[in-house]
Amino acid sequence: MKLKLICLFITIAVVTNRLQAQETSFIKDINYPYLEKLIATAKKNYPEVKARQSQVAAAKGFYNATAFSWLDGLTASYIYSPQTSINISQPTIFKGYQIAISLNIGQLFSRPGTVKQAKENYKVAQFQQAEYMLSLEAQVKRFYFAYLEAQAELRLRANAVIDAESAVKQLKYAFQKGETTFQIYNEQLNSLYNQNSFKVQAELATFTAKTNLEELLGIKLEDVK
């Protein structure tokens, strides 16, 4: 009985010491310079960013084209009247080449509104791009923190498996010597199974978080320099 209590105290001491040594927070793992690199990488590679840039460029091009199209309402043409002939149907006192200019009043007066609308569309495209950049930056941060959290959880689960394996070995030795019951030994085996199951779930969560982050980056985390 005394030896059984000693084994139990040893198990409790091992688990307690490991829990005290474990770091349950991932805040110490946050690397802000590295996070800025991740954000810059996402802004450089993510396809939606390039789509927003193209939209801004197209809106700017249309605005510039509209702003410099004031002369579209003017139409110039020329008439040639030979000096040696007389046009009876359309007589003219001028001889040789003549320039004729026509003005579309409706198009001329509608031009300021068209230019203003093109300018506003250009501003909207710029604002939408800026909004998306902020959203993308926040998303990268969330996925980065989620990845660090998953890694911290995985470390805890891995250490819990080591503790459970150590306890199983001790109880197996005690059970073989008749110093503990099969029920206690079996309960510890079930605990080890559960801890391994939790570890697998933590591994899946870690790889999922990494995949989510890499989707925004467009490259592997290992390739971010």
mmCIF file of C-alpha atoms in Angstrom:
data_model
loop_
_atom_site.group_PDB
_atom_site.id
_atom_site.type_symbol
_atom_site.label_atom_id
_atom_site.label_comp_id
_atom_site.label_asym_id
_atom_site.label_seq_id
_atom_site.Cartn_x
_atom_site.Cartn_y
_atom_site.Cartn_z
ATOM 1 C CA MET A 1 0.000 0.000 0.000
ATOM 2 C CA LYS A 2 2.827 2.329 0.892
ATOM 3 C CA LEU A 3 4.566 1.606 -2.433
ATOM 4 C CA LYS A 4 1.299 2.243 -4.253
ATOM 5 C CA LEU A 5 1.029 5.657 -2.631
ATOM 6 C CA ILE A 6 4.638 6.410 -3.538
ATOM 7 C CA CYS A 7 3.939 5.602 -7.206
ATOM 8 C CA LEU A 8 0.861 7.796 -7.093
ATOM 9 C CA PHE A 9 2.795 10.677 -5.547
ATOM 10 C CA ILE A 10 5.503 10.297 -8.188
ATOM 11 C CA THR A 11 2.920 10.455 -10.987
ATOM 12 C CA ILE A 12 1.281 13.536 -9.480
ATOM 13 C CA ALA A 13 4.650 15.221 -9.048
ATOM 14 C CA VAL A 14 5.690 14.537 -12.646
ATOM 15 C CA VAL A 15 2.440 15.893 -14.031
ATOM 16 C CA THR A 16 2.479 18.924 -11.724
ATOM 17 C CA ASN A 17 6.053 19.843 -12.608
ATOM 18 C CA ARG A 18 5.383 19.528 -16.333
ATOM 19 C CA LEU A 19 2.244 21.652 -16.111
ATOM 20 C CA GLN A 20 4.191 24.310 -14.255
ATOM 21 C CA ALA A 21 6.924 24.242 -16.896
ATOM 22 C CA GLN A 22 4.513 24.430 -19.816
ATOM 23 C CA GLU A 23 3.869 27.813 -21.421
ATOM 24 C CA THR A 24 0.121 28.113 -21.961
ATOM 25 C CA SER A 25 0.303 31.463 -23.766
ATOM 26 C CA PHE A 26 1.377 32.006 -27.373
ATOM 27 C CA ILE A 27 1.925 35.754 -26.918
ATOM 28 C CA LYS A 28 5.668 35.246 -26.501
ATOM 29 C CA ASP A 29 5.719 33.588 -29.936
ATOM 30 C CA ILE A 30 4.379 36.652 -31.760
ATOM 31 C CA ASN A 31 7.029 38.080 -34.064
ATOM 32 C CA TYR A 32 5.787 41.463 -35.282
ATOM 33 C CA PRO A 33 8.557 42.069 -37.863
ATOM 34 C CA TYR A 34 7.788 38.633 -39.305
ATOM 35 C CA LEU A 35 4.070 39.474 -39.262
ATOM 36 C CA GLU A 36 4.767 42.610 -41.306
ATOM 37 C CA LYS A 37 6.587 40.437 -43.842
ATOM 38 C CA LEU A 38 3.544 38.180 -44.037
ATOM 39 C CA ILE A 39 1.262 41.160 -44.652
ATOM 40 C CA ALA A 40 3.578 42.545 -47.351
ATOM 41 C CA THR A 41 3.740 39.120 -49.010
ATOM 42 C CA ALA A 42 -0.050 38.800 -49.072
ATOM 43 C CA LYS A 43 -0.433 42.292 -50.557
ATOM 44 C CA LYS A 44 2.074 41.368 -53.230
ATOM 45 C CA ASN A 45 0.812 37.916 -54.203
ATOM 46 C CA TYR A 46 -2.893 37.572 -53.458
ATOM 47 C CA PRO A 47 -4.897 37.612 -56.734
ATOM 48 C CA GLU A 48 -7.680 39.824 -55.377
ATOM 49 C CA VAL A 49 -5.109 42.558 -54.692
ATOM 50 C CA LYS A 50 -4.051 42.491 -58.335
ATOM 51 C CA ALA A 51 -7.697 42.624 -59.415
ATOM 52 C CA ARG A 52 -8.236 45.735 -57.285
ATOM 53 C CA GLN A 53 -5.138 47.339 -58.764
ATOM 54 C CA SER A 54 -6.427 46.653 -62.272
ATOM 55 C CA GLN A 55 -9.790 48.202 -61.399
ATOM 56 C CA VAL A 56 -8.085 51.357 -60.135
ATOM 57 C CA ALA A 57 -5.877 51.538 -63.242
ATOM 58 C CA ALA A 58 -8.901 51.104 -65.535
ATOM 59 C CA ALA A 59 -10.884 53.795 -63.699
ATOM 60 C CA LYS A 60 -7.929 56.161 -63.830
ATOM 61 C CA GLY A 61 -7.426 55.549 -67.549
ATOM 62 C CA PHE A 62 -11.095 56.215 -68.276
ATOM 63 C CA TYR A 63 -11.021 59.407 -66.212
ATOM 64 C CA ASN A 64 -7.931 60.692 -68.022
ATOM 65 C CA ALA A 65 -9.427 59.865 -71.404
ATOM 66 C CA THR A 66 -12.660 61.638 -70.476
ATOM 67 C CA ALA A 67 -10.898 64.705 -69.068
ATOM 68 C CA PHE A 68 -8.996 65.231 -72.324
ATOM 69 C CA SER A 69 -11.946 64.666 -74.654
ATOM 70 C CA TRP A 70 -13.348 68.191 -74.693
ATOM 71 C CA LEU A 71 -12.676 68.476 -78.409
ATOM 72 C CA ASP A 72 -14.890 65.500 -79.232
ATOM 73 C CA GLY A 73 -17.770 67.952 -79.838
ATOM 74 C CA LEU A 74 -15.820 69.706 -82.560
ATOM 75 C CA THR A 75 -15.665 68.301 -86.063
ATOM 76 C CA ALA A 76 -13.310 69.752 -88.683
ATOM 77 C CA SER A 77 -13.500 69.177 -92.423
ATOM 78 C CA TYR A 78 -12.231 70.850 -95.561
ATOM 79 C CA ILE A 79 -13.723 71.838 -98.897
ATOM 80 C CA TYR A 80 -11.795 72.264 -102.124
ATOM 81 C CA SER A 81 -13.039 74.732 -104.689
ATOM 82 C CA PRO A 82 -10.971 74.916 -107.862
ATOM 83 C CA GLN A 83 -10.139 78.445 -108.858
ATOM 84 C CA THR A 84 -10.864 77.729 -112.564
ATOM 85 C CA SER A 85 -14.408 76.369 -112.107
ATOM 86 C CA ILE A 86 -17.717 77.733 -110.832
ATOM 87 C CA ASN A 87 -20.087 75.608 -108.740
ATOM 88 C CA ILE A 88 -23.557 76.769 -109.751
ATOM 89 C CA SER A 89 -25.443 74.674 -107.148
ATOM 90 C CA GLN A 90 -23.220 75.871 -104.236
ATOM 91 C CA PRO A 91 -21.558 79.062 -105.328
ATOM 92 C CA THR A 92 -18.742 80.373 -103.152
ATOM 93 C CA ILE A 93 -16.544 83.409 -103.253
ATOM 94 C CA PHE A 94 -13.561 81.473 -101.865
ATOM 95 C CA LYS A 95 -11.236 79.531 -104.047
ATOM 96 C CA GLY A 96 -8.946 76.611 -103.194
ATOM 97 C CA TYR A 97 -9.005 74.707 -99.841
ATOM 98 C CA GLN A 98 -11.471 75.794 -97.142
ATOM 99 C CA ILE A 99 -11.808 74.524 -93.551
ATOM 100 C CA ALA A 100 -15.228 73.901 -92.019
ATOM 101 C CA ILE A 101 -15.746 73.398 -88.268
ATOM 102 C CA SER A 102 -18.992 72.074 -86.735
ATOM 103 C CA LEU A 103 -19.839 72.123 -83.019
ATOM 104 C CA ASN A 104 -22.062 69.573 -81.204
ATOM 105 C CA ILE A 105 -23.580 71.729 -78.468
ATOM 106 C CA GLY A 106 -25.310 68.850 -76.652
ATOM 107 C CA GLN A 107 -22.139 66.807 -76.392
ATOM 108 C CA LEU A 108 -20.157 69.868 -75.299
ATOM 109 C CA PHE A 109 -22.529 70.661 -72.413
ATOM 110 C CA SER A 110 -22.754 67.026 -71.278
ATOM 111 C CA ARG A 111 -18.976 66.674 -71.064
ATOM 112 C CA PRO A 112 -18.520 68.196 -67.534
ATOM 113 C CA GLY A 113 -20.962 65.695 -66.060
ATOM 114 C CA THR A 114 -19.254 62.806 -67.805
ATOM 115 C CA VAL A 115 -15.846 63.936 -66.544
ATOM 116 C CA LYS A 116 -17.154 64.326 -62.986
ATOM 117 C CA GLN A 117 -18.705 60.867 -63.034
ATOM 118 C CA ALA A 118 -15.471 59.337 -64.321
ATOM 119 C CA LYS A 119 -13.548 61.116 -61.555
ATOM 120 C CA GLU A 120 -15.924 59.837 -58.871
ATOM 121 C CA ASN A 121 -15.681 56.287 -60.229
ATOM 122 C CA TYR A 122 -11.892 56.586 -59.994
ATOM 123 C CA LYS A 123 -12.173 57.708 -56.353
ATOM 124 C CA VAL A 124 -14.539 54.831 -55.555
ATOM 125 C CA ALA A 125 -12.070 52.332 -57.031
ATOM 126 C CA GLN A 126 -9.304 53.827 -54.891
ATOM 127 C CA PHE A 127 -11.416 53.686 -51.728
ATOM 128 C CA GLN A 128 -12.413 50.081 -52.419
ATOM 129 C CA GLN A 129 -8.791 49.151 -52.917
ATOM 130 C CA ALA A 130 -7.781 50.836 -49.637
ATOM 131 C CA GLU A 131 -10.657 49.107 -47.816
ATOM 132 C CA TYR A 132 -9.629 45.720 -49.167
ATOM 133 C CA MET A 133 -6.004 46.276 -48.165
ATOM 134 C CA LEU A 134 -7.091 46.941 -44.580
ATOM 135 C CA SER A 135 -9.319 43.864 -44.637
ATOM 136 C CA LEU A 136 -6.525 41.706 -46.024
ATOM 137 C CA GLU A 137 -4.089 42.954 -43.391
ATOM 138 C CA ALA A 138 -6.547 42.121 -40.605
ATOM 139 C CA GLN A 139 -7.191 38.679 -42.093
ATOM 140 C CA VAL A 140 -3.467 37.890 -42.239
ATOM 141 C CA LYS A 141 -3.142 38.892 -38.586
ATOM 142 C CA ARG A 142 -6.089 36.707 -37.563
ATOM 143 C CA PHE A 143 -4.747 33.686 -39.430
ATOM 144 C CA TYR A 144 -1.236 34.253 -38.048
ATOM 145 C CA PHE A 145 -2.520 34.418 -34.461
ATOM 146 C CA ALA A 146 -4.709 31.360 -35.070
ATOM 147 C CA TYR A 147 -1.647 29.496 -36.337
ATOM 148 C CA LEU A 148 0.364 30.420 -33.236
ATOM 149 C CA GLU A 149 -2.553 29.392 -31.021
ATOM 150 C CA ALA A 150 -2.778 26.026 -32.781
ATOM 151 C CA GLN A 151 0.960 25.490 -32.336
ATOM 152 C CA ALA A 152 0.719 26.291 -28.609
ATOM 153 C CA GLU A 153 -2.203 23.879 -28.255
ATOM 154 C CA LEU A 154 -0.241 21.197 -30.081
ATOM 155 C CA ARG A 155 2.693 21.614 -27.693
ATOM 156 C CA LEU A 156 0.362 21.214 -24.723
ATOM 157 C CA ARG A 157 -1.209 18.096 -26.194
ATOM 158 C CA ALA A 158 2.170 16.592 -27.048
ATOM 159 C CA ASN A 159 3.364 17.135 -23.475
ATOM 160 C CA ALA A 160 0.122 15.640 -22.155
ATOM 161 C CA VAL A 161 0.777 12.513 -24.214
ATOM 162 C CA ILE A 162 4.293 12.258 -22.744
ATOM 163 C CA ASP A 163 2.858 12.587 -19.226
ATOM 164 C CA ALA A 164 0.191 9.968 -19.929
ATOM 165 C CA GLU A 165 2.796 7.572 -21.357
ATOM 166 C CA SER A 166 4.967 8.047 -18.268
ATOM 167 C CA ALA A 167 2.019 7.378 -15.975
ATOM 168 C CA VAL A 168 1.067 4.253 -17.952
ATOM 169 C CA LYS A 169 4.603 2.868 -17.607
ATOM 170 C CA GLN A 170 4.579 3.452 -13.857
ATOM 171 C CA LEU A 171 1.140 1.924 -13.370
ATOM 172 C CA LYS A 172 2.021 -1.025 -15.592
ATOM 173 C CA TYR A 173 5.018 -1.745 -13.408
ATOM 174 C CA ALA A 174 2.901 -1.364 -10.282
ATOM 175 C CA PHE A 175 0.128 -3.563 -11.733
ATOM 176 C CA GLN A 176 2.585 -6.316 -12.631
ATOM 177 C CA LYS A 177 3.806 -6.293 -9.050
ATOM 178 C CA GLY A 178 0.258 -6.385 -7.741
ATOM 179 C CA GLU A 179 0.504 -2.921 -6.197
ATOM 180 C CA THR A 180 -2.457 -1.428 -8.113
ATOM 181 C CA THR A 181 -5.670 -2.666 -9.660
ATOM 182 C CA PHE A 182 -6.379 -3.350 -13.323
ATOM 183 C CA GLN A 183 -9.147 -0.736 -13.189
ATOM 184 C CA ILE A 184 -6.705 2.044 -12.299
ATOM 185 C CA TYR A 185 -4.234 0.826 -14.907
ATOM 186 C CA ASN A 186 -6.987 0.600 -17.571
ATOM 187 C CA GLU A 187 -8.218 4.099 -16.739
ATOM 188 C CA GLN A 188 -4.743 5.445 -17.367
ATOM 189 C CA LEU A 189 -4.607 3.567 -20.678
ATOM 190 C CA ASN A 190 -7.884 5.238 -21.666
ATOM 191 C CA SER A 191 -6.430 8.595 -20.636
ATOM 192 C CA LEU A 192 -3.411 7.967 -22.864
ATOM 193 C CA TYR A 193 -5.728 7.106 -25.753
ATOM 194 C CA ASN A 194 -7.706 10.318 -25.209
ATOM 195 C CA GLN A 195 -4.545 12.423 -25.045
ATOM 196 C CA ASN A 196 -3.320 10.925 -28.318
ATOM 197 C CA SER A 197 -6.697 11.699 -29.873
ATOM 198 C CA PHE A 198 -6.471 15.303 -28.662
ATOM 199 C CA LYS A 199 -2.963 15.515 -30.085
ATOM 200 C CA VAL A 200 -4.183 14.372 -33.521
ATOM 201 C CA GLN A 201 -6.924 17.017 -33.433
ATOM 202 C CA ALA A 202 -4.353 19.657 -32.480
ATOM 203 C CA GLU A 203 -2.124 18.554 -35.368
ATOM 204 C CA LEU A 204 -5.052 18.908 -37.772
ATOM 205 C CA ALA A 205 -5.864 22.361 -36.389
ATOM 206 C CA THR A 206 -2.232 23.424 -36.810
ATOM 207 C CA PHE A 207 -2.002 22.321 -40.427
ATOM 208 C CA THR A 208 -5.407 23.870 -41.176
ATOM 209 C CA ALA A 209 -4.321 27.202 -39.700
ATOM 210 C CA LYS A 210 -1.082 27.052 -41.690
ATOM 211 C CA THR A 211 -2.993 26.308 -44.898
ATOM 212 C CA ASN A 212 -5.384 29.221 -44.313
ATOM 213 C CA LEU A 213 -2.471 31.588 -43.815
ATOM 214 C CA GLU A 214 -0.576 30.315 -46.861
ATOM 215 C CA GLU A 215 -3.690 30.794 -49.012
ATOM 216 C CA LEU A 216 -3.451 34.535 -48.383
ATOM 217 C CA LEU A 217 0.322 34.613 -48.831
ATOM 218 C CA GLY A 218 0.360 32.782 -52.150
ATOM 219 C CA ILE A 219 3.533 30.957 -51.048
ATOM 220 C CA LYS A 220 4.648 28.555 -48.317
ATOM 221 C CA LEU A 221 5.423 29.970 -44.895
ATOM 222 C CA GLU A 222 8.898 28.507 -45.180
ATOM 223 C CA ASP A 223 9.503 30.672 -48.270
ATOM 224 C CA VAL A 224 8.787 33.945 -46.500
ATOM 225 C CA LYS A 225 12.135 35.592 -45.893
#
